[in-house]
Short mmCIF file of N, CA and C in Angstrom, two decimals:
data_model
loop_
_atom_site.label_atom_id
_atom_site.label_comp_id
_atom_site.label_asym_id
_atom_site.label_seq_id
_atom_site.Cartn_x
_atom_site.Cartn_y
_atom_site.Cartn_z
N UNK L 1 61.70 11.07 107.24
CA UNK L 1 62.43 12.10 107.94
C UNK L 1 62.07 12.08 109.42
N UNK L 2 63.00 12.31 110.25
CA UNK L 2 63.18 12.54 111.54
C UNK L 2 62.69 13.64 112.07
N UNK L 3 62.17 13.58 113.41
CA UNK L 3 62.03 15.20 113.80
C UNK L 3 62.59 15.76 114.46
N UNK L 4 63.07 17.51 113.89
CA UNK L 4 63.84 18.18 114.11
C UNK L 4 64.74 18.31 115.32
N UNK L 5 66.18 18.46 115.23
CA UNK L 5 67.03 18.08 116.37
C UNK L 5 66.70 19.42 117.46
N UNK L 6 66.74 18.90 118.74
CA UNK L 6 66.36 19.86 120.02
C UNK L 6 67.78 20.85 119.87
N UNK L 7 67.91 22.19 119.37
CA UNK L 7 69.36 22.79 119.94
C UNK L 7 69.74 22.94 121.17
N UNK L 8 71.13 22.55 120.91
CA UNK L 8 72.23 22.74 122.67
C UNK L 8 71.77 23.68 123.19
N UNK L 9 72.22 23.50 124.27
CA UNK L 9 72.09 25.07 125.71
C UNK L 9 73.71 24.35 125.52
N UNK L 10 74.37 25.57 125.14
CA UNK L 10 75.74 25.96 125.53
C UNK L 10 76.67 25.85 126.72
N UNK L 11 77.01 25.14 127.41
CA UNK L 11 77.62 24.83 128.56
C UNK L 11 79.05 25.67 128.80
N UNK L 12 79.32 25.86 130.37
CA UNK L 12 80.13 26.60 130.11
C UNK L 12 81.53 26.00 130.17
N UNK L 13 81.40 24.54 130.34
CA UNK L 13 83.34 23.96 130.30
C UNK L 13 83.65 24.29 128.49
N UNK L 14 82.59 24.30 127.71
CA UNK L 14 82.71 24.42 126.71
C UNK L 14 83.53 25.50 126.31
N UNK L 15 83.38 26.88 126.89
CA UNK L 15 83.69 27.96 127.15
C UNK L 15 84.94 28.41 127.91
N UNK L 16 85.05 27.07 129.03
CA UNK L 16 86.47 27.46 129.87
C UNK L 16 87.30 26.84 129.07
N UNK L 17 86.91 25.87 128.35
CA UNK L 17 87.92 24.98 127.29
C UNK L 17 88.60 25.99 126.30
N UNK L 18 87.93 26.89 125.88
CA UNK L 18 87.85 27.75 124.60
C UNK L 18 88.91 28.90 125.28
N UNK L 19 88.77 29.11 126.69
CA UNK L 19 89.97 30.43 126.96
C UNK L 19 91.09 29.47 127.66
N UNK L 20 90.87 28.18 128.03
CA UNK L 20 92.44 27.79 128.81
C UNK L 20 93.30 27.55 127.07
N UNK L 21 92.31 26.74 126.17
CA UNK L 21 93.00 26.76 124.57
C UNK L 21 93.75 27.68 123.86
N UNK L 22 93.19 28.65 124.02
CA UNK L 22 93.50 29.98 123.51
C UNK L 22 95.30 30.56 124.44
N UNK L 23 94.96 30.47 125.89
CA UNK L 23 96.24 30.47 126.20
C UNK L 23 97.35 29.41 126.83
N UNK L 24 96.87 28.62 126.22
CA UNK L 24 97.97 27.58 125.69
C UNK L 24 98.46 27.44 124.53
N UNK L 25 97.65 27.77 123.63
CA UNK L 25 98.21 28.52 122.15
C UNK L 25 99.25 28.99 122.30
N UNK L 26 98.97 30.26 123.00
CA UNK L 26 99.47 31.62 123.02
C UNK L 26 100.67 31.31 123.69
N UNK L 27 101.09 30.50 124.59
CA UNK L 27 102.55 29.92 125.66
C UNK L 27 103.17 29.26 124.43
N UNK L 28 102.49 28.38 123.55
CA UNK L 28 103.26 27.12 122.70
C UNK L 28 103.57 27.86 121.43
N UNK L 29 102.97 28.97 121.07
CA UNK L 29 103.26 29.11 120.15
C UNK L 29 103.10 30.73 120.14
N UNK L 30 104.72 31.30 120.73
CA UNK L 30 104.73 33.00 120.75
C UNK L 30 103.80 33.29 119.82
N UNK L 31 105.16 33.11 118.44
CA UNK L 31 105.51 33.86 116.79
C UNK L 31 104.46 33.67 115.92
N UNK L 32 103.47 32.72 116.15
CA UNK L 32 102.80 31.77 115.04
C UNK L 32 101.86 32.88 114.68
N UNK L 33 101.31 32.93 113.22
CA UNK L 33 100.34 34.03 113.05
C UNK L 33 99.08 33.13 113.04
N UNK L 34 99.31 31.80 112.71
CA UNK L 34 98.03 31.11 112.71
C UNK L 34 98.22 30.42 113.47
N UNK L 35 97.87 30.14 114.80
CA UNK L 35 97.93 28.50 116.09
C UNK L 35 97.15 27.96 115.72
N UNK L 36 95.78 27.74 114.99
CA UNK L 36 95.62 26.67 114.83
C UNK L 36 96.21 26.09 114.09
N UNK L 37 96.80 26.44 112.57
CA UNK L 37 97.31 25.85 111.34
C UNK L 37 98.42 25.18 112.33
N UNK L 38 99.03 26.02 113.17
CA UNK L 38 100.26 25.19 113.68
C UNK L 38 100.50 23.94 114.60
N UNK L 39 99.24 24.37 114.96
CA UNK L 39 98.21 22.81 116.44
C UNK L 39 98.24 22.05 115.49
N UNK L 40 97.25 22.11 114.07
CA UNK L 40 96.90 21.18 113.26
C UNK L 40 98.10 20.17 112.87
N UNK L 41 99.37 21.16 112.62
CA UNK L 41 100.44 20.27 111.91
C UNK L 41 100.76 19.77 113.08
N UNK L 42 101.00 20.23 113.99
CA UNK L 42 102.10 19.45 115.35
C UNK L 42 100.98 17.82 115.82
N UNK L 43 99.58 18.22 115.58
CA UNK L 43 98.96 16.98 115.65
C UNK L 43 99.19 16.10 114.27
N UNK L 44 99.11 16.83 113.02
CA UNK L 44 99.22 15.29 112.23
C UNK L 44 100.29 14.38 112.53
N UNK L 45 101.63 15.85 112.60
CA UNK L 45 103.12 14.34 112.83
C UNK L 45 102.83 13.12 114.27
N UNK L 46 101.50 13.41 114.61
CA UNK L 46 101.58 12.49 115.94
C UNK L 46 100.54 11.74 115.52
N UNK L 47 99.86 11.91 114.34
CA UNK L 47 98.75 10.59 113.94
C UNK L 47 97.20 11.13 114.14
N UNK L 48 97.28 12.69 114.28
CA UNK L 48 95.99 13.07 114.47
C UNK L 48 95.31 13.54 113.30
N UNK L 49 93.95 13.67 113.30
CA UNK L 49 93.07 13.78 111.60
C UNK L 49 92.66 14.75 111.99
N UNK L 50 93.01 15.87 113.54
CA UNK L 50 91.93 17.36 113.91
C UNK L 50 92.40 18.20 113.27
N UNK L 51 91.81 18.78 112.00
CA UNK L 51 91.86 20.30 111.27
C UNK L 51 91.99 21.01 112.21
N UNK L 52 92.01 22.25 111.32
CA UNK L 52 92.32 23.75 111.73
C UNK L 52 90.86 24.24 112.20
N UNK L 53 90.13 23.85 111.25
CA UNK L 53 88.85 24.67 111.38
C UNK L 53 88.38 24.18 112.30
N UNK L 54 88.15 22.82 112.96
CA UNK L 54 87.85 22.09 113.88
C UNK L 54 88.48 23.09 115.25
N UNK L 55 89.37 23.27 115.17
CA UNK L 55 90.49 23.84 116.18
C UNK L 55 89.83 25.33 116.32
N UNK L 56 89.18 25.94 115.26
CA UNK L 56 88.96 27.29 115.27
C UNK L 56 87.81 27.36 115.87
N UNK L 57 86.40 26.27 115.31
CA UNK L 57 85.68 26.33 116.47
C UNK L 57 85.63 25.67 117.58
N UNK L 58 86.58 25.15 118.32
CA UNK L 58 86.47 25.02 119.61
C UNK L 58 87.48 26.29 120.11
N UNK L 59 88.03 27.13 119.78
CA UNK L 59 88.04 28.59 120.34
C UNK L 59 87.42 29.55 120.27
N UNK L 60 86.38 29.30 119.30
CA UNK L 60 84.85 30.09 119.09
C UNK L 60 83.94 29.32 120.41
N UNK L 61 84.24 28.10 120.91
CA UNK L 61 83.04 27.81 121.58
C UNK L 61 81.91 27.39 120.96
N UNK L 62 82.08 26.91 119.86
CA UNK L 62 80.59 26.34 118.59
C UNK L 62 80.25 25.50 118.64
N UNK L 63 81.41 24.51 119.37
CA UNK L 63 81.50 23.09 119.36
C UNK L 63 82.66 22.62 120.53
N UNK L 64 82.68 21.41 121.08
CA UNK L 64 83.44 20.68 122.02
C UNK L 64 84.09 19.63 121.28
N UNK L 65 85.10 19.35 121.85
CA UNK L 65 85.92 18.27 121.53
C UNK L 65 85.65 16.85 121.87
N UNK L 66 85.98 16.02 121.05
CA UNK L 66 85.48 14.82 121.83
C UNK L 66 87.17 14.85 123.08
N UNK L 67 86.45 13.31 123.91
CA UNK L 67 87.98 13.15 125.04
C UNK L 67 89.44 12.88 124.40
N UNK L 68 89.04 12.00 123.46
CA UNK L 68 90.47 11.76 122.61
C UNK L 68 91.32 13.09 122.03
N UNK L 69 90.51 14.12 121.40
CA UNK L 69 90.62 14.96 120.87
C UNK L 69 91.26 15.95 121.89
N UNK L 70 90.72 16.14 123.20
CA UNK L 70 91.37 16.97 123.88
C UNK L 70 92.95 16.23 124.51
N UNK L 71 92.66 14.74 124.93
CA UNK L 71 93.94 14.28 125.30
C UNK L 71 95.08 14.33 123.87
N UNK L 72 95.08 14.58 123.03
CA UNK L 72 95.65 14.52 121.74
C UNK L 72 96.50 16.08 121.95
N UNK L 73 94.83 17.14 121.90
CA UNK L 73 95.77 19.01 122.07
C UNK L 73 96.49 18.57 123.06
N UNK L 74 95.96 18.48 124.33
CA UNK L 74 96.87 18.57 125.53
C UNK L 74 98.60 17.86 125.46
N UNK L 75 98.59 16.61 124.91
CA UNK L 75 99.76 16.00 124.30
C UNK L 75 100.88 16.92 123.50
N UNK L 76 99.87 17.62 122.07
CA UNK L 76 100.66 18.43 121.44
C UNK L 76 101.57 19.68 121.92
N UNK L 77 100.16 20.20 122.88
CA UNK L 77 100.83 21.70 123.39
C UNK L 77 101.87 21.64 124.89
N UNK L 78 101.61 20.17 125.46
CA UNK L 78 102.91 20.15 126.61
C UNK L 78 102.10 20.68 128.00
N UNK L 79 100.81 20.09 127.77
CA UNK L 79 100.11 20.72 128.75
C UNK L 79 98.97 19.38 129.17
N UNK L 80 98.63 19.48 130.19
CA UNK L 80 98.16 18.12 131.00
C UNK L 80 96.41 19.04 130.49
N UNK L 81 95.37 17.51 130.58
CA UNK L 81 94.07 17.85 130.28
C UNK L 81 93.69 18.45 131.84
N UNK L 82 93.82 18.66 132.83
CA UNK L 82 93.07 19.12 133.53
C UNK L 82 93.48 20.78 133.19
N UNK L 83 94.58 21.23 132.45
CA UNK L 83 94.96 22.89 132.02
C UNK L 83 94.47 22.87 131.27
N UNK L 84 93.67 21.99 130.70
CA UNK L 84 92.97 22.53 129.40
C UNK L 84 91.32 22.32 129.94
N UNK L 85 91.10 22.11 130.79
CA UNK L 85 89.75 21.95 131.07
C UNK L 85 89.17 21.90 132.26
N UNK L 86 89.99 22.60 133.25
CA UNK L 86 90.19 22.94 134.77
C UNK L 86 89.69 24.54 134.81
N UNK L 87 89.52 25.28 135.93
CA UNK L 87 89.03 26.64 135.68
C UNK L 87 89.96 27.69 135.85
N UNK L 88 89.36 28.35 134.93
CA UNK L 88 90.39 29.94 134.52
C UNK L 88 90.31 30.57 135.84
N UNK L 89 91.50 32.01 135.86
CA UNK L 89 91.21 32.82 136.72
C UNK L 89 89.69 33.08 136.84
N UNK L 90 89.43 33.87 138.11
CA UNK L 90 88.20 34.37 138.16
C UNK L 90 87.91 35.82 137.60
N UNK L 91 88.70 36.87 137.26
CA UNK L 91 88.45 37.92 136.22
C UNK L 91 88.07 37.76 134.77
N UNK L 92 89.36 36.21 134.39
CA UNK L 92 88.87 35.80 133.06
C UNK L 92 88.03 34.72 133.20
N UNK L 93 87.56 34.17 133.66
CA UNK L 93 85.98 33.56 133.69
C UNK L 93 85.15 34.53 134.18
N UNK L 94 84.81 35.52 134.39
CA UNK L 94 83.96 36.68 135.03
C UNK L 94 83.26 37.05 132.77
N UNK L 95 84.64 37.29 132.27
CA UNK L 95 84.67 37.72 131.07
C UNK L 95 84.15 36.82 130.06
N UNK L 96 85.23 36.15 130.14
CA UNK L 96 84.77 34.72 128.71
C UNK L 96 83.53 33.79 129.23
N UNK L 97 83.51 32.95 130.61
CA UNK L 97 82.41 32.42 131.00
C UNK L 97 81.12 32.77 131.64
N UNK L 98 80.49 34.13 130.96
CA UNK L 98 79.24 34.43 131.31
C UNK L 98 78.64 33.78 130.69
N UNK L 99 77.36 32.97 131.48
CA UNK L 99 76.41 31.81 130.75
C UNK L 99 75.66 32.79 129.84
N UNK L 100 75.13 32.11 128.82
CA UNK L 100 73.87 32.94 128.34
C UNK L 100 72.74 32.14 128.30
N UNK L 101 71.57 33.12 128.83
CA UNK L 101 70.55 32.19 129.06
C UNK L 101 69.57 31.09 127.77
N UNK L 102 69.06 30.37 127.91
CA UNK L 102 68.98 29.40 126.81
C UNK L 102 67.81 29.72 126.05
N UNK L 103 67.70 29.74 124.90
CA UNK L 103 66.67 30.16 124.25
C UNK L 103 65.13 29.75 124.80
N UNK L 104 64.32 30.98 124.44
CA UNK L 104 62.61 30.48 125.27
C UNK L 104 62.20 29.27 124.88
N UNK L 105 62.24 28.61 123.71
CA UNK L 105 61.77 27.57 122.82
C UNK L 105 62.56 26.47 123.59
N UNK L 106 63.26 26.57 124.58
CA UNK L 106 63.82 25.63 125.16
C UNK L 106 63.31 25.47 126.55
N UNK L 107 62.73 26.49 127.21
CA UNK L 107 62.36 26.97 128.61
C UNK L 107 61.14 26.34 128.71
N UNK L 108 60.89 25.36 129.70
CA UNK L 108 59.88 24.83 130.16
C UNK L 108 59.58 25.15 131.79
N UNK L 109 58.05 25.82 131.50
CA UNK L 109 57.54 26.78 132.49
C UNK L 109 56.91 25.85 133.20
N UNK L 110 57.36 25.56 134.71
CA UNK L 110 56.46 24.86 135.53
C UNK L 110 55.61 25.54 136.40
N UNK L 111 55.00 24.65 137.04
CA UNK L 111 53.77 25.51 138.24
C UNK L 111 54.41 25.67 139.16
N UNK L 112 54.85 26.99 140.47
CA UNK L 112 55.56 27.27 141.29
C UNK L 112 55.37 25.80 141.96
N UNK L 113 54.19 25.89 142.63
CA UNK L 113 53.81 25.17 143.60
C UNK L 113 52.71 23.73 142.93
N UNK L 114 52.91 22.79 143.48
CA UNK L 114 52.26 21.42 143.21
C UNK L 114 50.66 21.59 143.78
N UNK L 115 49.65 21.44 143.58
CA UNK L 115 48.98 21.89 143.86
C UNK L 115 47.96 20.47 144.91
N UNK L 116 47.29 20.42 145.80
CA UNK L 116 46.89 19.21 146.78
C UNK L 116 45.66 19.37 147.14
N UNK L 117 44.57 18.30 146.77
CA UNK L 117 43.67 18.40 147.82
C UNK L 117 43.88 17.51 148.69
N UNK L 118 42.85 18.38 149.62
CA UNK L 118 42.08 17.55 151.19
C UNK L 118 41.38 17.35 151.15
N UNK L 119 41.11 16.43 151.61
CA UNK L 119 39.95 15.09 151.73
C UNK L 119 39.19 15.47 153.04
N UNK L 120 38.14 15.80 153.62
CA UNK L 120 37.13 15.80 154.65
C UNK L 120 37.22 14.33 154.85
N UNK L 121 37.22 14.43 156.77
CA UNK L 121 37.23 12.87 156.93
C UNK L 121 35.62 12.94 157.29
N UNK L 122 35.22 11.59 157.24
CA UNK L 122 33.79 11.16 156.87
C UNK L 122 33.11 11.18 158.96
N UNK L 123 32.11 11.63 159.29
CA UNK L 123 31.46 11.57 160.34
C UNK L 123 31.30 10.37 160.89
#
């Protein structure tokens, strides 16, 4: 056995990805009660294998997409990858993209200052 995987610090394109997604949903698909179920189908007829649930957490923010994966949504929903991964207003990034700070077990405490001696020069 391996030792234990280091957890992510959460990034926040991860996060701007998760609210430009959400309203690009919301443009492509008024009526839909489920957008992802409906992302999911509009990607298989184009040759894609991304579930729903896959789709659900990258609007939770749990997880990121790989590049293919986003050039694929962006394809489906009629929307170029930099709208899907370019930055939100600044009220709604004020909201959805507040960082959160990264767990202590991750925080490595350095010494403010480097610390130096001096050397006395010799008589």
């Amino acid at each position: 056995m391996g030792k234990p995987k280091t957890p992510k610090i959460p990034g926040r394109l991860r996060a701007v990805f998760a609210a430009n997604l959400e309203r690009a949903l919301e443009r492509h698909y008024p009526g839909a009660s489920d957008k992802a179920a409906a992302l999911e189908e509009d990607l298989r007829k184009r040759g894609s294998t991304l579930t729903d649930s896959s789709i659900r957490r990258y609007l939770r923010a749990e997880t990121g997409p790989s590049l293919d994966n986003i050039e694929a949504i962006a394809d489906a929903l009629g929307v170029t990858v930099h709208d899907l991964l370019g930055p939100v207003t600044r009220a709604h990034a004020l909201k959805i993209v507040a960082p959160e700070p990264p767990p202590a077990a991750i925080l490595r405490v350095a010494s403010p200052r480097p610390t130096y001696r001096v050397r006395k020069k010799k008589p």
